Coordinates of C-alpha atoms in Angstrom, one line a residue:
X1 CA 6.2 -1.1 -12.6
X2 CA 6.2 1.5 -9.8
X3 CA 7.3 4.0 -12.5
X4 CA 4.0 3.2 -14.3
X5 CA 2.1 3.5 -11.0
X6 CA 3.4 7.0 -10.5
X7 CA 1.7 8.0 -13.8
X8 CA -1.6 6.4 -12.8
X9 CA -4.1 7.6 -10.2
X10 CA -4.6 11.0 -12.0
X11 CA -8.4 10.4 -12.0
X12 CA -8.7 7.6 -9.5
X13 CA -7.1 9.8 -6.9
X14 CA -10.0 12.2 -7.1
X15 CA -12.5 9.5 -6.2
X16 CA -10.2 7.2 -4.2
X17 CA -11.7 8.0 -0.8
X18 CA -15.2 7.2 -2.0
X19 CA -14.1 4.0 -3.6
X20 CA -12.2 2.9 -0.5
X21 CA -15.1 3.9 1.8
X22 CA -16.2 0.2 1.9
X23 CA -12.8 -1.0 2.9
X24 CA -12.1 -1.0 6.6
X25 CA -8.9 0.8 7.4
X26 CA -9.5 -0.1 11.0
X27 CA -7.8 -3.5 10.5
X28 CA -4.5 -1.9 9.5
X29 CA -4.9 0.8 12.1
X30 CA -5.4 -1.7 14.9
X31 CA -2.5 -3.8 13.8
X32 CA -0.2 -0.8 13.9
X33 CA -1.5 0.3 17.3
X34 CA -1.0 -3.3 18.6
X35 CA 2.6 -3.5 17.4
X36 CA 3.4 0.0 18.7
X37 CA 2.1 -0.9 22.2
X38 CA 3.9 -4.3 22.2
X39 CA 7.2 -2.6 21.0
X40 CA 6.7 0.3 23.5
X41 CA 6.5 2.9 20.7
X42 CA 4.6 5.7 22.4
X43 CA 2.6 8.5 20.9
X44 CA 5.7 10.4 20.3
X45 CA 6.9 7.8 17.9
X46 CA 7.9 9.0 14.4
X47 CA 6.1 7.0 11.7
X48 CA 6.8 7.2 8.0
X49 CA 4.3 5.8 5.6
X50 CA 5.3 4.7 2.1
X51 CA 2.6 4.3 -0.4
X52 CA 0.3 6.3 1.8
X53 CA -2.3 6.9 -0.9
X54 CA -4.6 9.8 -0.1
X55 CA -3.7 9.7 3.6
X56 CA -6.8 7.8 4.9
X57 CA -4.7 5.7 7.3
X58 CA -2.3 8.6 7.9
X59 CA -5.1 10.8 9.2
X60 CA -6.0 8.1 11.8
X61 CA -2.4 7.8 12.9
X62 CA -2.0 11.6 13.2
X63 CA -5.2 12.0 15.1
X64 CA -4.0 9.3 17.5
X65 CA -1.1 11.5 18.3
X66 CA 1.8 9.9 16.3
X67 CA 4.4 12.1 14.7
X68 CA 3.3 11.1 11.2
X69 CA 5.0 11.7 7.8
X70 CA 3.4 10.4 4.7
X71 CA 4.5 9.7 1.1
X72 CA 3.3 8.2 -2.1
X73 CA 4.9 7.7 -5.5
X74 CA 1.8 9.2 -7.2
X75 CA 1.8 13.0 -7.2
X76 CA -1.9 13.1 -7.5
X77 CA -2.5 10.9 -4.5
X78 CA 0.0 12.9 -2.5
X79 CA -1.8 16.1 -3.4
X80 CA -5.1 14.6 -2.1
X81 CA -3.4 13.6 1.1
X82 CA -2.2 17.2 1.6
X83 CA -5.8 18.3 1.6
X84 CA -6.2 16.3 4.9
X85 CA -3.6 18.6 6.5
X86 CA -0.9 15.9 6.6
X87 CA 2.8 16.2 6.2
X88 CA 3.0 14.4 2.9
X89 CA 5.3 14.3 -0.1
X90 CA 5.6 12.5 -3.4
X91 CA 8.3 9.9 -3.1
X92 CA 9.4 6.5 -4.3
X93 CA 9.9 3.7 -1.7
X94 CA 13.2 3.0 -3.5
X95 CA 14.5 6.5 -2.9
X96 CA 13.2 8.0 0.3
X97 CA 14.1 11.7 0.5
X98 CA 14.3 12.2 4.3
X99 CA 17.2 12.9 6.6
X100 CA 15.1 12.2 9.7
X101 CA 15.2 8.9 11.4
X102 CA 11.9 7.1 12.1
X103 CA 10.8 4.6 14.8
X104 CA 8.5 2.8 12.4
X105 CA 8.2 2.7 8.6
X106 CA 5.1 1.2 7.1
X107 CA 4.3 0.2 3.6
X108 CA 0.8 -1.3 3.6
X109 CA -2.2 -2.0 1.4
X110 CA 0.0 -4.3 -0.7
X111 CA 1.9 -1.3 -2.1
X112 CA 5.0 -3.4 -2.4
X113 CA 3.2 -5.7 -4.9
X114 CA 3.6 -2.9 -7.4
X115 CA 7.4 -3.7 -7.5
X116 CA 7.5 -6.4 -10.2
X117 CA 11.2 -7.3 -10.0
X118 CA 12.0 -9.0 -6.7
X119 CA 15.6 -7.6 -6.9
X120 CA 14.1 -4.1 -6.6
X121 CA 12.8 -5.0 -3.2
X122 CA 16.4 -4.7 -2.0
X123 CA 16.4 -0.9 -2.7
X124 CA 13.3 -0.5 -0.6
X125 CA 14.8 -2.5 2.2
X126 CA 18.0 -0.5 2.1
X127 CA 16.0 2.8 2.1
X128 CA 13.9 1.6 5.1
X129 CA 17.2 0.6 6.9
X130 CA 18.7 4.0 6.4
X131 CA 15.5 5.7 7.4
X132 CA 15.1 3.9 10.7
X133 CA 16.6 4.5 14.1
X134 CA 18.6 1.5 15.4
X135 CA 16.1 -0.9 16.8
X136 CA 13.3 0.6 14.6
X137 CA 10.7 -1.4 12.7
X138 CA 9.6 -1.8 9.1
X139 CA 6.1 -3.2 8.6
X140 CA 4.9 -4.1 5.1
X141 CA 2.3 -6.4 3.7
X142 CA 1.5 -8.3 0.5
X143 CA -1.6 -9.5 -1.2
X144 CA -1.3 -13.2 -2.0
X145 CA -2.3 -15.5 -4.9
X146 CA -5.0 -16.9 -2.7
X147 CA -6.6 -13.5 -2.5
X148 CA -6.4 -13.1 -6.3
X149 CA -7.8 -16.5 -7.0
X150 CA -10.6 -16.2 -4.5
X151 CA -11.7 -12.6 -4.9
X152 CA -10.1 -10.9 -8.0
X153 CA -9.7 -13.6 -10.7
X154 CA -12.9 -12.5 -12.5
X155 CA -14.4 -9.6 -10.7
X156 CA -16.4 -6.7 -12.1
X157 CA -18.2 -3.8 -10.4
X158 CA -19.8 -0.6 -11.4
X159 CA -20.7 2.4 -9.2
X160 CA -22.4 5.7 -9.9
X161 CA -22.6 8.7 -7.6
X162 CA -23.8 12.3 -8.1
X163 CA -20.5 13.6 -9.6
X164 CA -18.7 10.5 -10.8
X165 CA -19.0 6.9 -11.8
X166 CA -16.6 4.1 -12.5
X167 CA -16.4 0.5 -13.8
X168 CA -13.8 -1.8 -12.4
X169 CA -12.7 -5.1 -13.9
X170 CA -10.2 -7.3 -12.1
X171 CA -8.5 -10.4 -13.4
X172 CA -5.6 -12.6 -12.6
X173 CA -3.0 -14.0 -15.0
X174 CA -2.0 -17.1 -13.1
X175 CA 0.9 -18.0 -15.5
X176 CA 2.5 -14.5 -15.0
X177 CA 1.4 -14.1 -11.4
X178 CA 0.0 -10.7 -12.3
X179 CA -3.1 -9.1 -10.7
X180 CA -4.8 -6.6 -13.0
X181 CA -7.3 -3.9 -12.1
X182 CA -8.7 -1.8 -14.9
X183 CA -10.8 1.2 -14.3
X184 CA -13.1 3.3 -16.5
X185 CA -13.6 6.6 -14.6
X186 CA -16.1 9.3 -15.4
X187 CA -15.9 12.6 -13.5
X188 CA -18.3 15.4 -14.0
X189 CA -16.7 18.5 -15.6
X190 CA -19.8 20.5 -15.6
X191 CA -23.5 19.6 -15.5
X192 CA -24.1 16.7 -17.9
X193 CA -20.5 16.7 -19.2
X194 CA -18.0 14.1 -18.0
X195 CA -14.3 13.5 -18.3
X196 CA -13.6 9.9 -19.1
X197 CA -10.3 8.2 -18.3
X198 CA -9.0 4.6 -18.4
X199 CA -6.5 3.5 -15.8
X200 CA -4.7 0.2 -15.6
X201 CA -3.2 -1.0 -12.4
X202 CA -0.8 -4.0 -12.2
X203 CA 0.6 -5.9 -9.3
X204 CA 3.0 -8.8 -9.1
X205 CA 2.1 -11.7 -6.8
X206 CA 5.4 -12.7 -5.2
X207 CA 5.7 -15.9 -3.1
X208 CA 6.2 -15.5 0.6
X209 CA 9.3 -17.6 0.3
X210 CA 10.9 -15.3 -2.3
X211 CA 10.2 -12.2 -0.2
X212 CA 11.8 -13.9 2.8
X213 CA 14.9 -14.6 0.8
X214 CA 15.1 -11.0 -0.4
X215 CA 15.2 -9.5 3.1
X216 CA 18.9 -8.5 3.9
X217 CA 19.8 -10.5 7.0
X218 CA 22.7 -8.1 7.8
X219 CA 20.2 -5.2 8.1
X220 CA 17.0 -6.7 9.6
X221 CA 15.8 -9.4 12.0
X222 CA 12.4 -10.9 11.0
X223 CA 10.2 -10.3 14.1
X224 CA 7.2 -12.0 12.6
X225 CA 5.3 -12.9 9.5
X226 CA 1.6 -12.7 10.2
X227 CA -1.6 -13.7 8.3
X228 CA -4.8 -11.7 7.8
X229 CA -4.2 -8.9 10.3
X230 CA -3.6 -11.3 13.2
X231 CA -0.4 -11.7 15.2
X232 CA -0.4 -15.3 14.3
X233 CA 2.0 -16.9 11.8
X234 CA 0.7 -16.8 8.2
X235 CA -0.9 -19.9 6.6
X236 CA -1.0 -21.2 3.1
X237 CA -4.5 -19.8 2.7
X238 CA -3.8 -16.3 4.1
X239 CA -5.1 -13.6 1.7
X240 CA -2.8 -10.9 3.2
X241 CA 0.5 -11.4 4.9
X242 CA 2.3 -8.9 7.1
X243 CA 6.1 -8.8 7.6
X244 CA 7.6 -7.1 10.7
X245 CA 11.3 -6.4 10.5
X246 CA 13.6 -4.9 13.1
X247 CA 16.7 -2.9 12.2
X248 CA 19.9 -4.3 13.8

C-alpha cells in the first residue's frame, strides 16, 4: 500500500500545509525534544525523518539546530518540503538511500500505518537498524483502532479557501481494520477555473501486540511504548502509540 501512497498526494501536497494548520505539530516536536534531552542527544544530533510529508516538523527540528535530513515516499510531498529549504529526498522507508549514520530516525504521523503487510515492517526495521549509529534510536508511532472508532469512523468535512477547496470523507472498515480517507480536491488553475482530483488514502490498523512481535529483538531493545504523546505506558484507550527502540 505504500506503493499506492507514493502515487497519491499529487494534489493534496499542494494544500497539505493549509489542511494541517489545525493540527498541532507541537506535540510531536516536544516529544522528540524530550527524548533527545533524556538520551543526551545534543543539537548536533543527526536526525532522519521517514514519511516527513511537506517538512512541517522537519522545519521545526532544523530551526532548533538539529542536523536534519528528511524523506517521504511521495515525490510531490518531498518537492513541497524542498521549498522550505530542507535537505529532503523522495525515499521509501523500506529502502533508505543513505550511507550516513544517524543518531535518531523518526517515522511519525502514523506513516507506518500505510504499510499493510505486517511482514513488511521488518524491512523498515532493518533499514532503520542499518541507518543508525550503534546506540541510536528509532521512534515511530501508530494510529489505533480506538482513534478510528472515536474520531474517523464516519467523519466528513468541507473547507473552501480563496484558491482551493476540498471535501474529506473518513470511514473505518472494522472487519478489515482499514482506515479510509477520501478527498475531493479543487485547486484554482486560473480565475474561476479549477482542477478537480480525487485521492484515496488507506491505512491498516495493526494491533500493538502484532507490532511488538514484529520488532527484531536481535537488532533493537524496546526502550518504551508510550500513549498519546506522554512518556507513560500506553493504555487500551490510547488513540496514538509511540514506540522508542534502541539499536544494539
